Short mmCIF file of C-alpha atoms in Angstrom, two decimals:
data_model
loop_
_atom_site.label_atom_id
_atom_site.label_comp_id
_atom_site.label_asym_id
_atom_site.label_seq_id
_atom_site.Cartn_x
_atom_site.Cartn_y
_atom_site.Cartn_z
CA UNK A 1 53.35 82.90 117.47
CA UNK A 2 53.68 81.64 113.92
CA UNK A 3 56.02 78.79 112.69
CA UNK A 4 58.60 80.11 109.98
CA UNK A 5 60.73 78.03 108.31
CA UNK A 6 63.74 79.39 106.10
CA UNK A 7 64.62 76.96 103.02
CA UNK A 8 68.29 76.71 101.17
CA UNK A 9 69.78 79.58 102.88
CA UNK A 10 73.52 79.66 103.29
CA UNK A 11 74.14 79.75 107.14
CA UNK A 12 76.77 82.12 108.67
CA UNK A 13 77.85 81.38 111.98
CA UNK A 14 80.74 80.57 114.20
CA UNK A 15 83.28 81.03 111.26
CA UNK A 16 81.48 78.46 109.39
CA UNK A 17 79.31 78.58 105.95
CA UNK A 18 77.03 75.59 105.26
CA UNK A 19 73.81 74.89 103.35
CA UNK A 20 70.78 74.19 105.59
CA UNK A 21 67.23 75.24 106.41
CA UNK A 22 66.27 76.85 109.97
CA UNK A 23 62.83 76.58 111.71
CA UNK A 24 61.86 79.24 113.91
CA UNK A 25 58.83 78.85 116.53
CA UNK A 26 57.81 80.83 119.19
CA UNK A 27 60.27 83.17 118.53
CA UNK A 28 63.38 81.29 118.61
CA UNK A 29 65.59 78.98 116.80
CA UNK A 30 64.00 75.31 117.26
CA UNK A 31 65.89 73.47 114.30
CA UNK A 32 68.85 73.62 112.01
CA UNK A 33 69.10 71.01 109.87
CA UNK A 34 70.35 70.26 106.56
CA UNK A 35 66.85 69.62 105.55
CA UNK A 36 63.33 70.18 107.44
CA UNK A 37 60.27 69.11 106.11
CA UNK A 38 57.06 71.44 106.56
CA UNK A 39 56.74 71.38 110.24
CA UNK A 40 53.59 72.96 110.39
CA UNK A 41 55.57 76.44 109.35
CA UNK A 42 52.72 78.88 109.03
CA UNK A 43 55.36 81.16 106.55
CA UNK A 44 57.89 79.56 104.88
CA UNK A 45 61.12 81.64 102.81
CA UNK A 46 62.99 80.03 99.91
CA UNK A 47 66.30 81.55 100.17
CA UNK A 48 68.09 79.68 97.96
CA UNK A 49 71.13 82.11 96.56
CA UNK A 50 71.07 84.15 99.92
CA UNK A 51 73.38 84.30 102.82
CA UNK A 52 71.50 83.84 106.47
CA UNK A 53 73.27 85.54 109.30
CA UNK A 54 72.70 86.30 112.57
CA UNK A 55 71.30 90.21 113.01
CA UNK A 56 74.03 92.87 113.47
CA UNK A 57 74.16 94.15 117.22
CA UNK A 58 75.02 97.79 116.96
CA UNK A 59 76.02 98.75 120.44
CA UNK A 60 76.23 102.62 119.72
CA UNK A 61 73.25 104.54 118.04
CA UNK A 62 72.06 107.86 118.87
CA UNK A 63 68.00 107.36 118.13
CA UNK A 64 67.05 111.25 119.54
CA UNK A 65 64.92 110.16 121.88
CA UNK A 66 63.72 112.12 123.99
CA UNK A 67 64.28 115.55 123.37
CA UNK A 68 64.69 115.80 119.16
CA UNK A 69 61.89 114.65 117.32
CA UNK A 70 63.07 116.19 114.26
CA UNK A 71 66.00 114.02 114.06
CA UNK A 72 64.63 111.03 115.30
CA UNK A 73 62.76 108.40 117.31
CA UNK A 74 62.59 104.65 118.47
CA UNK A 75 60.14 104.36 115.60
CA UNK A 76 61.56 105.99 112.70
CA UNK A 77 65.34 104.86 113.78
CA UNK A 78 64.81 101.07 114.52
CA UNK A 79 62.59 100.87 111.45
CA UNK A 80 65.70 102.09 108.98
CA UNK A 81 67.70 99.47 111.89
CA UNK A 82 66.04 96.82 110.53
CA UNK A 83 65.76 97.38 107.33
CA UNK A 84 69.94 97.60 107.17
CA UNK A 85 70.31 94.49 108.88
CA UNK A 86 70.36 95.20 112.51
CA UNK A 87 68.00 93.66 114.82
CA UNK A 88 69.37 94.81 118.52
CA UNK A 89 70.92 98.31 119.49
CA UNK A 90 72.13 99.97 122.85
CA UNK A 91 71.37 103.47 122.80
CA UNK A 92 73.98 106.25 124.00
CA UNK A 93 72.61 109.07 126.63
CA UNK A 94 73.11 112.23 125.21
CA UNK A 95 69.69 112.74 124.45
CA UNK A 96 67.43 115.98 126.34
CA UNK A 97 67.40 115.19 128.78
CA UNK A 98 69.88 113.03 129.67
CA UNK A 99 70.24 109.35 130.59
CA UNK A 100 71.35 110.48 133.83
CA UNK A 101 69.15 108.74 136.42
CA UNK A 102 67.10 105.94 136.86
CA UNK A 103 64.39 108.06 135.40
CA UNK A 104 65.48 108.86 132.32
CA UNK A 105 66.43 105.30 132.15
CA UNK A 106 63.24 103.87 132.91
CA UNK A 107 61.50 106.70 130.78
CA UNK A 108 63.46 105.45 127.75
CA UNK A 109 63.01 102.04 128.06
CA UNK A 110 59.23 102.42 128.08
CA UNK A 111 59.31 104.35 124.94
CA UNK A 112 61.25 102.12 123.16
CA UNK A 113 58.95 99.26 124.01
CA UNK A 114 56.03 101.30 122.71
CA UNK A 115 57.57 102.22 119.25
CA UNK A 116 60.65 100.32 118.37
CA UNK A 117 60.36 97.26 116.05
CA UNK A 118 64.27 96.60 116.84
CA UNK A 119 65.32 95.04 120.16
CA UNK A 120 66.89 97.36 122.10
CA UNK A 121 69.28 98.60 125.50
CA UNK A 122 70.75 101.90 126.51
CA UNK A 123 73.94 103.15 128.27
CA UNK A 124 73.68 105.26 131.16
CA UNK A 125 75.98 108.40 131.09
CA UNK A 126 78.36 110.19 133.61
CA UNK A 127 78.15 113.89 133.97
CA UNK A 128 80.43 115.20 136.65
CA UNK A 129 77.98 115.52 139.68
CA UNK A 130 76.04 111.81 139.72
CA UNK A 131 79.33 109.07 140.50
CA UNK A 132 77.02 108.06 143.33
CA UNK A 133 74.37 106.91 140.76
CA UNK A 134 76.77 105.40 138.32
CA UNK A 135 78.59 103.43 141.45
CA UNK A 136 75.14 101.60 142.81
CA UNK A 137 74.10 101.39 138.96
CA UNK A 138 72.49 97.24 138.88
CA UNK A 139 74.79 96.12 136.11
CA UNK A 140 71.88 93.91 134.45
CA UNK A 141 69.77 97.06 133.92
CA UNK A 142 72.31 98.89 131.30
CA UNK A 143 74.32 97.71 128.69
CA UNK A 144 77.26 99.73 130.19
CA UNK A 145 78.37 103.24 130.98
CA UNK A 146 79.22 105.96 128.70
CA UNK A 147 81.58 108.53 130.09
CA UNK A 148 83.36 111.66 127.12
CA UNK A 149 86.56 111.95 127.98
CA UNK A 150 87.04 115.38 126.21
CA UNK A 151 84.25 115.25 123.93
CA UNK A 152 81.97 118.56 124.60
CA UNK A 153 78.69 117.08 125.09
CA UNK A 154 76.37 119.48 127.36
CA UNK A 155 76.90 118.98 130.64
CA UNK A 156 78.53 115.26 129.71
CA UNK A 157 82.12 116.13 129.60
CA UNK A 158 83.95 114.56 131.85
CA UNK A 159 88.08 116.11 132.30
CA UNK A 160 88.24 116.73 136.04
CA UNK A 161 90.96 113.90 136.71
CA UNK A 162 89.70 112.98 140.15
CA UNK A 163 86.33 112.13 139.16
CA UNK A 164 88.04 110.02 136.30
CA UNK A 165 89.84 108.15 138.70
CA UNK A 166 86.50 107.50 140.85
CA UNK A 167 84.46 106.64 138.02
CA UNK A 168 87.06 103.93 136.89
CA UNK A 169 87.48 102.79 140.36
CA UNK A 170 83.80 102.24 140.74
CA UNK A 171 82.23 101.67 137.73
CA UNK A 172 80.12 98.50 138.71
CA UNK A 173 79.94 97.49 134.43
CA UNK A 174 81.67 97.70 131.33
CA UNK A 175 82.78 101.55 131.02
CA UNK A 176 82.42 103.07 127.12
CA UNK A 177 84.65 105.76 126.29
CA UNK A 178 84.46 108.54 123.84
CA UNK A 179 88.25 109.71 123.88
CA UNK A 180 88.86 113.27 122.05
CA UNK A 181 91.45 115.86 124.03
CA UNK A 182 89.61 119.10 124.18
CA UNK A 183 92.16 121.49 124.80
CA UNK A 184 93.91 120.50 121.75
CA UNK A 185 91.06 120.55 119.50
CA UNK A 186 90.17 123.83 120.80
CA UNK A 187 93.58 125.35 119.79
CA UNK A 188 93.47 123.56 116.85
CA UNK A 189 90.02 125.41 115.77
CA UNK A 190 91.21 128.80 117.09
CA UNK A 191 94.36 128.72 114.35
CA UNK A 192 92.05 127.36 111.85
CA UNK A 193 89.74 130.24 112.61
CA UNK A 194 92.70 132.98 112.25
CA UNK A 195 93.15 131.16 109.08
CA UNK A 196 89.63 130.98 107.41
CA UNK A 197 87.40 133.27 109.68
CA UNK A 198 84.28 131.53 110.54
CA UNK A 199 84.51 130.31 106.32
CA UNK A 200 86.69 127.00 107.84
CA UNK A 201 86.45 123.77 105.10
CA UNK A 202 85.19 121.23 105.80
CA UNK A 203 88.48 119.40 104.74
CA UNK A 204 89.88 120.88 108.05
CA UNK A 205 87.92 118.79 110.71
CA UNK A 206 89.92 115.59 110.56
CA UNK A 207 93.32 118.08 111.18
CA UNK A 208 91.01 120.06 113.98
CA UNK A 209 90.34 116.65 115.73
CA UNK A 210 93.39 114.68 114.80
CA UNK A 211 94.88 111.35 115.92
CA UNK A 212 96.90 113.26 118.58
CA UNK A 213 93.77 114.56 119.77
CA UNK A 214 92.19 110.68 120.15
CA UNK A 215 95.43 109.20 121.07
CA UNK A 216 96.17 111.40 124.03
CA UNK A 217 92.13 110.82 125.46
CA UNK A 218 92.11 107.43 124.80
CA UNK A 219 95.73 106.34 126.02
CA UNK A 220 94.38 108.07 129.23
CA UNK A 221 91.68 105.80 129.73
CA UNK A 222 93.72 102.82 129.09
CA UNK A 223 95.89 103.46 131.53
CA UNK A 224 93.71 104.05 133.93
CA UNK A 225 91.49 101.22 133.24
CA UNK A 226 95.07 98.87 133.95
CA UNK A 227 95.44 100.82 136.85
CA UNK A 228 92.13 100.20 138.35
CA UNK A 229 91.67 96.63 136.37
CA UNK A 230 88.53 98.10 134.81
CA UNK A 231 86.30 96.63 132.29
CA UNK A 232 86.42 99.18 129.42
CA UNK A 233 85.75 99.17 126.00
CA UNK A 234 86.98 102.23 123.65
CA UNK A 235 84.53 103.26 121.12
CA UNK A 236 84.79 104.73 117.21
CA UNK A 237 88.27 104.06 116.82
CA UNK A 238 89.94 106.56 113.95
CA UNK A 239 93.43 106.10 113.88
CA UNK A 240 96.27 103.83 113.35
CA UNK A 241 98.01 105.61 116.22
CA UNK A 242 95.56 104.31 118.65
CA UNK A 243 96.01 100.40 117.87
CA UNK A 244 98.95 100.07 119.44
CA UNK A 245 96.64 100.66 122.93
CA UNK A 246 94.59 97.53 121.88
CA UNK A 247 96.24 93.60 122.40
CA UNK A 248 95.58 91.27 119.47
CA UNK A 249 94.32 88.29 120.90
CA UNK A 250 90.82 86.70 122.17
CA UNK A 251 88.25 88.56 123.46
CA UNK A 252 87.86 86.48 126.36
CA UNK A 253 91.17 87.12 127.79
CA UNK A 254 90.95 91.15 127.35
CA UNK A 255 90.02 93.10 130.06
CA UNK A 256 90.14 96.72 127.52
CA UNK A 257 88.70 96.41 124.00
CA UNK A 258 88.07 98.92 120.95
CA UNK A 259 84.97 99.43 118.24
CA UNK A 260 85.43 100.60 114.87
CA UNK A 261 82.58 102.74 113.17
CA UNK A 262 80.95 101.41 109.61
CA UNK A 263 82.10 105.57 108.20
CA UNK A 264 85.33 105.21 109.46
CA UNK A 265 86.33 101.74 107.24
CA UNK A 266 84.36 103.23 104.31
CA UNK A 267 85.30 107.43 104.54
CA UNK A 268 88.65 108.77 104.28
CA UNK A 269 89.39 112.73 104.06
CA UNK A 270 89.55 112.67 100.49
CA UNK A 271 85.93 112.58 100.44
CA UNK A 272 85.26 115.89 102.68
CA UNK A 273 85.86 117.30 99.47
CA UNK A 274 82.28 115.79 98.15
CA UNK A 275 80.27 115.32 101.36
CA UNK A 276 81.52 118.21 103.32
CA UNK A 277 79.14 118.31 106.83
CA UNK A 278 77.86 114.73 105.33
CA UNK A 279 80.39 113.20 106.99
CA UNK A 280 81.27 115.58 109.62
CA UNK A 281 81.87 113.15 112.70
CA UNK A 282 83.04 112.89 116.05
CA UNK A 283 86.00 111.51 115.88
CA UNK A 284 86.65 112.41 112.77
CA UNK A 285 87.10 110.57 109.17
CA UNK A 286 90.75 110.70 108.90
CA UNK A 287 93.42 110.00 106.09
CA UNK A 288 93.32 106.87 103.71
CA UNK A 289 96.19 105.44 106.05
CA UNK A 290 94.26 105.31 108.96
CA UNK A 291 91.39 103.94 107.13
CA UNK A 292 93.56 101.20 105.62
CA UNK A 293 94.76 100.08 109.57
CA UNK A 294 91.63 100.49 111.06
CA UNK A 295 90.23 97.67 107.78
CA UNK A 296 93.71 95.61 108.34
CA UNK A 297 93.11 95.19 112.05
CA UNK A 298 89.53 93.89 111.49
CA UNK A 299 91.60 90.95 110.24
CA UNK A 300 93.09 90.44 113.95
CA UNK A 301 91.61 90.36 117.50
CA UNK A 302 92.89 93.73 118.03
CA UNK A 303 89.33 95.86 116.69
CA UNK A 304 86.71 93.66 118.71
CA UNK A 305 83.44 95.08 117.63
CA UNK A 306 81.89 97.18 114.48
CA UNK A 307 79.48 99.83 115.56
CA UNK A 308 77.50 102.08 113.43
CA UNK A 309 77.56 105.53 115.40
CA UNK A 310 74.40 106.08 114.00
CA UNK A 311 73.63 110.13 114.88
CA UNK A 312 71.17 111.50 112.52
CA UNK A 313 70.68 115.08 112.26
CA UNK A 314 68.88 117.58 109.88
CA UNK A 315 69.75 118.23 106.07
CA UNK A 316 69.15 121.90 107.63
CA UNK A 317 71.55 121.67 110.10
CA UNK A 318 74.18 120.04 107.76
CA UNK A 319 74.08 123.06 105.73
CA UNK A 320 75.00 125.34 108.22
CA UNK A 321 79.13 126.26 108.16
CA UNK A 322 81.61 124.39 110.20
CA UNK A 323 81.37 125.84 113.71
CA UNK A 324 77.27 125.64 113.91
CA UNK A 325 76.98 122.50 112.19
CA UNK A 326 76.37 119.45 114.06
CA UNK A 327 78.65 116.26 114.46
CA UNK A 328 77.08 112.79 113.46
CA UNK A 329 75.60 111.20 110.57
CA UNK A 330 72.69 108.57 109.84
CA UNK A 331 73.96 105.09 108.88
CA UNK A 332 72.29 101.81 110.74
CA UNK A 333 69.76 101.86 107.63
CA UNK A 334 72.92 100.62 104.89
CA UNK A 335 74.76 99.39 108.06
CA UNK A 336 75.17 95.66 106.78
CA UNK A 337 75.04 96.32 102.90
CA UNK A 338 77.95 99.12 103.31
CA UNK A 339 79.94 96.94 105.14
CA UNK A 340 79.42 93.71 102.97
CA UNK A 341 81.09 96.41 100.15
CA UNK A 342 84.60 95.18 102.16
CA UNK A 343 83.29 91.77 101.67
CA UNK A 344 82.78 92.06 97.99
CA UNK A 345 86.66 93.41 97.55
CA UNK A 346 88.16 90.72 99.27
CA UNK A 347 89.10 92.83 102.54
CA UNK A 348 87.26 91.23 104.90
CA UNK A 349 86.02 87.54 105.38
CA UNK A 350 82.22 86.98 105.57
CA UNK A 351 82.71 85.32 108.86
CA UNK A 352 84.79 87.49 110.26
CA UNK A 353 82.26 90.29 109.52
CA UNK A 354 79.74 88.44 111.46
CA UNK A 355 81.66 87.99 114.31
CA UNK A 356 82.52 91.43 114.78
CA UNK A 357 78.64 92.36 114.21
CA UNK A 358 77.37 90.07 116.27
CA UNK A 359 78.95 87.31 117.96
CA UNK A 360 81.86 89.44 119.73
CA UNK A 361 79.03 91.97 120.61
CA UNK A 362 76.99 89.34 121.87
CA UNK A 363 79.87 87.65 124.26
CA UNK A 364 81.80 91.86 124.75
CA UNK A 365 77.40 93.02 126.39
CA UNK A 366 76.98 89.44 128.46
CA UNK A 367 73.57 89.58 126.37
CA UNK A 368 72.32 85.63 126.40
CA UNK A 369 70.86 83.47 123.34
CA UNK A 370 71.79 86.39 121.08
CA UNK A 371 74.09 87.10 118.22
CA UNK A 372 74.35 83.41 117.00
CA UNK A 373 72.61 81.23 114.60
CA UNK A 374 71.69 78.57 117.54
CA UNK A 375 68.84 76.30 118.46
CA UNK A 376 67.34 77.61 121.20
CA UNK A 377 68.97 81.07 120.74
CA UNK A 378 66.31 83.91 120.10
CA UNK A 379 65.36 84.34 116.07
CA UNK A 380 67.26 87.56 115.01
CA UNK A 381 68.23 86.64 111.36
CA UNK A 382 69.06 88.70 108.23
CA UNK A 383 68.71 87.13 105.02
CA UNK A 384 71.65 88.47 102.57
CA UNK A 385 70.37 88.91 99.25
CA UNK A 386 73.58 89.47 96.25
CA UNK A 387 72.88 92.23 93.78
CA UNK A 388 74.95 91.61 91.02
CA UNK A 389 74.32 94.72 88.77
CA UNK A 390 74.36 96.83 91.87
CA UNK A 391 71.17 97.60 94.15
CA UNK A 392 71.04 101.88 94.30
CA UNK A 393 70.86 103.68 97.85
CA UNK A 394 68.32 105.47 95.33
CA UNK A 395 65.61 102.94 95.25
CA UNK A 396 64.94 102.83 98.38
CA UNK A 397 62.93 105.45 100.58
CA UNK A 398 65.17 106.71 103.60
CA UNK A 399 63.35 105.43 106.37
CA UNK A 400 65.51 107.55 108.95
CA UNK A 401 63.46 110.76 109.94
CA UNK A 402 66.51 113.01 108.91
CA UNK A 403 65.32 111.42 104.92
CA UNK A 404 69.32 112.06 103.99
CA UNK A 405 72.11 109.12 103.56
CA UNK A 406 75.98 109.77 102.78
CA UNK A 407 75.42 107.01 100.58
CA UNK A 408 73.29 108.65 98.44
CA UNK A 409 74.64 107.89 94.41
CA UNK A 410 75.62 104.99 95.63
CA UNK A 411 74.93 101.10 94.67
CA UNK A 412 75.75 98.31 96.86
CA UNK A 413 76.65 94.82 96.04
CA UNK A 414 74.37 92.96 98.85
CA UNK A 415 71.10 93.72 100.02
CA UNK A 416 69.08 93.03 102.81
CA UNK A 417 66.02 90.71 102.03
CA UNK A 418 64.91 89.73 105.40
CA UNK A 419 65.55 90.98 108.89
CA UNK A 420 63.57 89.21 111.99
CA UNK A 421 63.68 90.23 115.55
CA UNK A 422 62.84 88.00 118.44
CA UNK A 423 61.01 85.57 115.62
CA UNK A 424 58.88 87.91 113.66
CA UNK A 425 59.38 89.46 110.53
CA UNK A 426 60.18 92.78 110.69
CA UNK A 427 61.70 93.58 107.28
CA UNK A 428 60.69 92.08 104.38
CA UNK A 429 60.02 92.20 100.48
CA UNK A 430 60.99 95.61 100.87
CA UNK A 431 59.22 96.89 103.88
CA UNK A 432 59.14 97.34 107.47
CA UNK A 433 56.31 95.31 109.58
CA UNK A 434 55.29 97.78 112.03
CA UNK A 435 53.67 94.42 114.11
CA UNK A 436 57.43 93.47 114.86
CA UNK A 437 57.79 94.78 118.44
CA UNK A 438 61.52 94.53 119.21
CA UNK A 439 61.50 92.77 122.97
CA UNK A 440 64.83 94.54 126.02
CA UNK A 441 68.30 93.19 126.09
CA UNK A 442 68.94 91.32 129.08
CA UNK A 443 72.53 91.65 130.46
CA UNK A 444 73.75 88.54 132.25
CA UNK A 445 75.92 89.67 134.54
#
């Protein structure tokens, strides 16, 4: 494997920033020093100007494979990954068919280490008829269990309250919830429908799937993860309401702990009114207030982790009116550059962005010598490139197979330079090295 040394970067790490150059051989971190002479580097980067940080860990995506090729793959999706900054993802198991058995399991992770140029893991999923599966699960072979509480998802909705109480009394590994109450969205879309026919606005979602809606699922599952003292972590948290579930303090002392989605600190329902089915998400983009929480409790131990969500689907499909078309948008490829917009206002400390990219999601998944800038720890580094007249979504081809962004007419104030995985360049000078081959998350547990 080739030597590659980084020159003049500013290192991000451990709530720190500090001048230095980094070394990378066979794949990991050897040196960081304030200066390293050649070393024998085979490639060496002068990123003087540039921000180094470790890659973002995106512990939800929704890469479409198996089962929708038109949406997306291991190889298109890890390829936009990587080019936004992320160099490891966990995979979520509604895909066709579903993670639902060591099969599927094993048939995904042999895809992904044919095609994907990203590291990668996947959550298994719950359905209401495999509990004996999911309790004899080896917690070092997933990175953790997804179970919708209330969130219609084929045969993946999961309400009946006694196989709730099993599956958080025997979960062997962190438990990921999706928390939406179905019975009140339903009535919720039933008045909008004697309201608007099947014409309903896009501008209604957020009040069809409102914070009562999350707040009532996901209060649920925190009490009965106390009850039951299990290890669960709430995902794409929407509303202020919800906080309140969620402790401020160290992650290390928290048994229950929340993610916040990139769409949901950068959205609010005022822009329905542009995007429309753009940003038509489950849980839903909600009011400017709840935005403005979710972004003030990124400042606090309370939010633990930023996700993307990423769930590409069709421009097609997104045309389609409200009841026919799909939930879920595609993000991971302006994952870090969107986020670094919060960065750029003042909202959000650099360092505090990278720990809830990668260092929290690094300790929350058990996943060793990841998600830090350490010698010895595995090479997954972004180089952070400022753009101070704006870099356009525009000149860049959507590497995503959907080849649609929300972003679109959009300029960002960062960009993405470099992105390695595992030690070898997988993004850079403005395109993807299809030689990268992204290596499994390991799960020390």
């Amino acid at each position: 494997m080739s030597r590659l040394l980084i020159r003049n970067a500013r290192l991000v790490n451990e709530g720190e920033e500090f001048d230095a150059d980094l070394l990378v051989a066979n794949g990991r971190v050897e040196k960081i020093a304030g200066s390293i002479d050649n070393a024998n580097a085979t490639v060496e980067i002068d990123a003087q100007g540039q921000w180094l940080l470790p890659g973002m860990i995106d512990d939800q995506v929704h890469f479409r494979e198996p089962g929708a090729p038109d949406k997306g793959s291991f190889y298109s999706e890890s390829r936009a990954a990587v080019a936004g900054g992320i160099t490891s993802f966990m995979d979520m198991p509604n895909t066709n068919p579903a993670t639902l058995n060591l099969d599927a399991l094993a048939d995904k992770k042999r895809r992904a280490a044919l095609h994907s140029v990203a590291n990668y893991g996947f959550h298994f999923g719950v359905s209401n008829d495999n509990l004996d599966t999911v309790a004899a699960l080896d917690p070092r072979e997933v990175a953790g269990v997804k179970v919708f509480m209330g969130a219609s998802t084929g045969n993946m909705l999961v309400d009946d309250p006694k196989i709730l109480e099993r599956l958080f009394a025997e979960v062997p590994t962190i438990l990921l919830a999706h928390c939406e109450h179905t019975p009140s969205i339903l009535a919720r879309e039933q008045r909008m429908r004697e309201r608007f026919g099947e014409h309903i606005p896009a501008v209604a979602h957020p009040l069809i799937r409102d914070a009562e809606a999350c707040y009532r699922s996901s209060s649920l599952a925190v009490e009965l993860a106390k009850r039951h003292g299990t290890r669960l972590h709430v995902l794409h948290i929407t509303s202020a309401r919800e906080l309140v579930l969620f402790e401020d303090k160290p992650l290390a002392q928290k048994h229950i702990t929340a993610e916040v989605c990139l769409h949901h600190l950068l959205f609010d329902d005022r822009d329905y009114a542009r995007l429309g089915h753009q940003i038509k998400c489950n849980p839903a983009i909600k009011t400017r207030a709840d935005r403005n929480a979710l972004r003030l409790a990124l400042l606090s131990d309370r939010l633990d982790v930023i996700g993307s969500d990423h769930a590409p689907h069709t421009w097609a499909q997104k045309q389609l009116p409200y009841r026919e078309a799909p939930s879920g948008l595609p993000l991971v490829q302006h994952a870090l550059p969107a986020l670094l917009e919060l960065v750029a206002d003042g909202l959000l400390p650099l360092t505090t962005l990278v720990a809830k990219t990668s260092h929290r999601v690094a300790d929350l998944f058990a996943i060793p010598d990841r998600g830090y800038l350490r010698e010895g720890y595995w090479a997954d580094l972004v180089l952070i490139q400022p753009e101070p007249h704006g870099k356009p979504v525009s000149s860049q081809p959507i590497l995503a197979r959907c080849g649609w962004t929300p972003f679109a007419g959009r300029s960002f104030r960062y960009s993405v330079s470099t992105t390695l995985v595992s030690g070898h360049l997988a993004w850079h000078d403005g395109r993807v090295h299809d030689s990268c081959q992204g290596l499994p998350l390991h799960f020390q547990r």
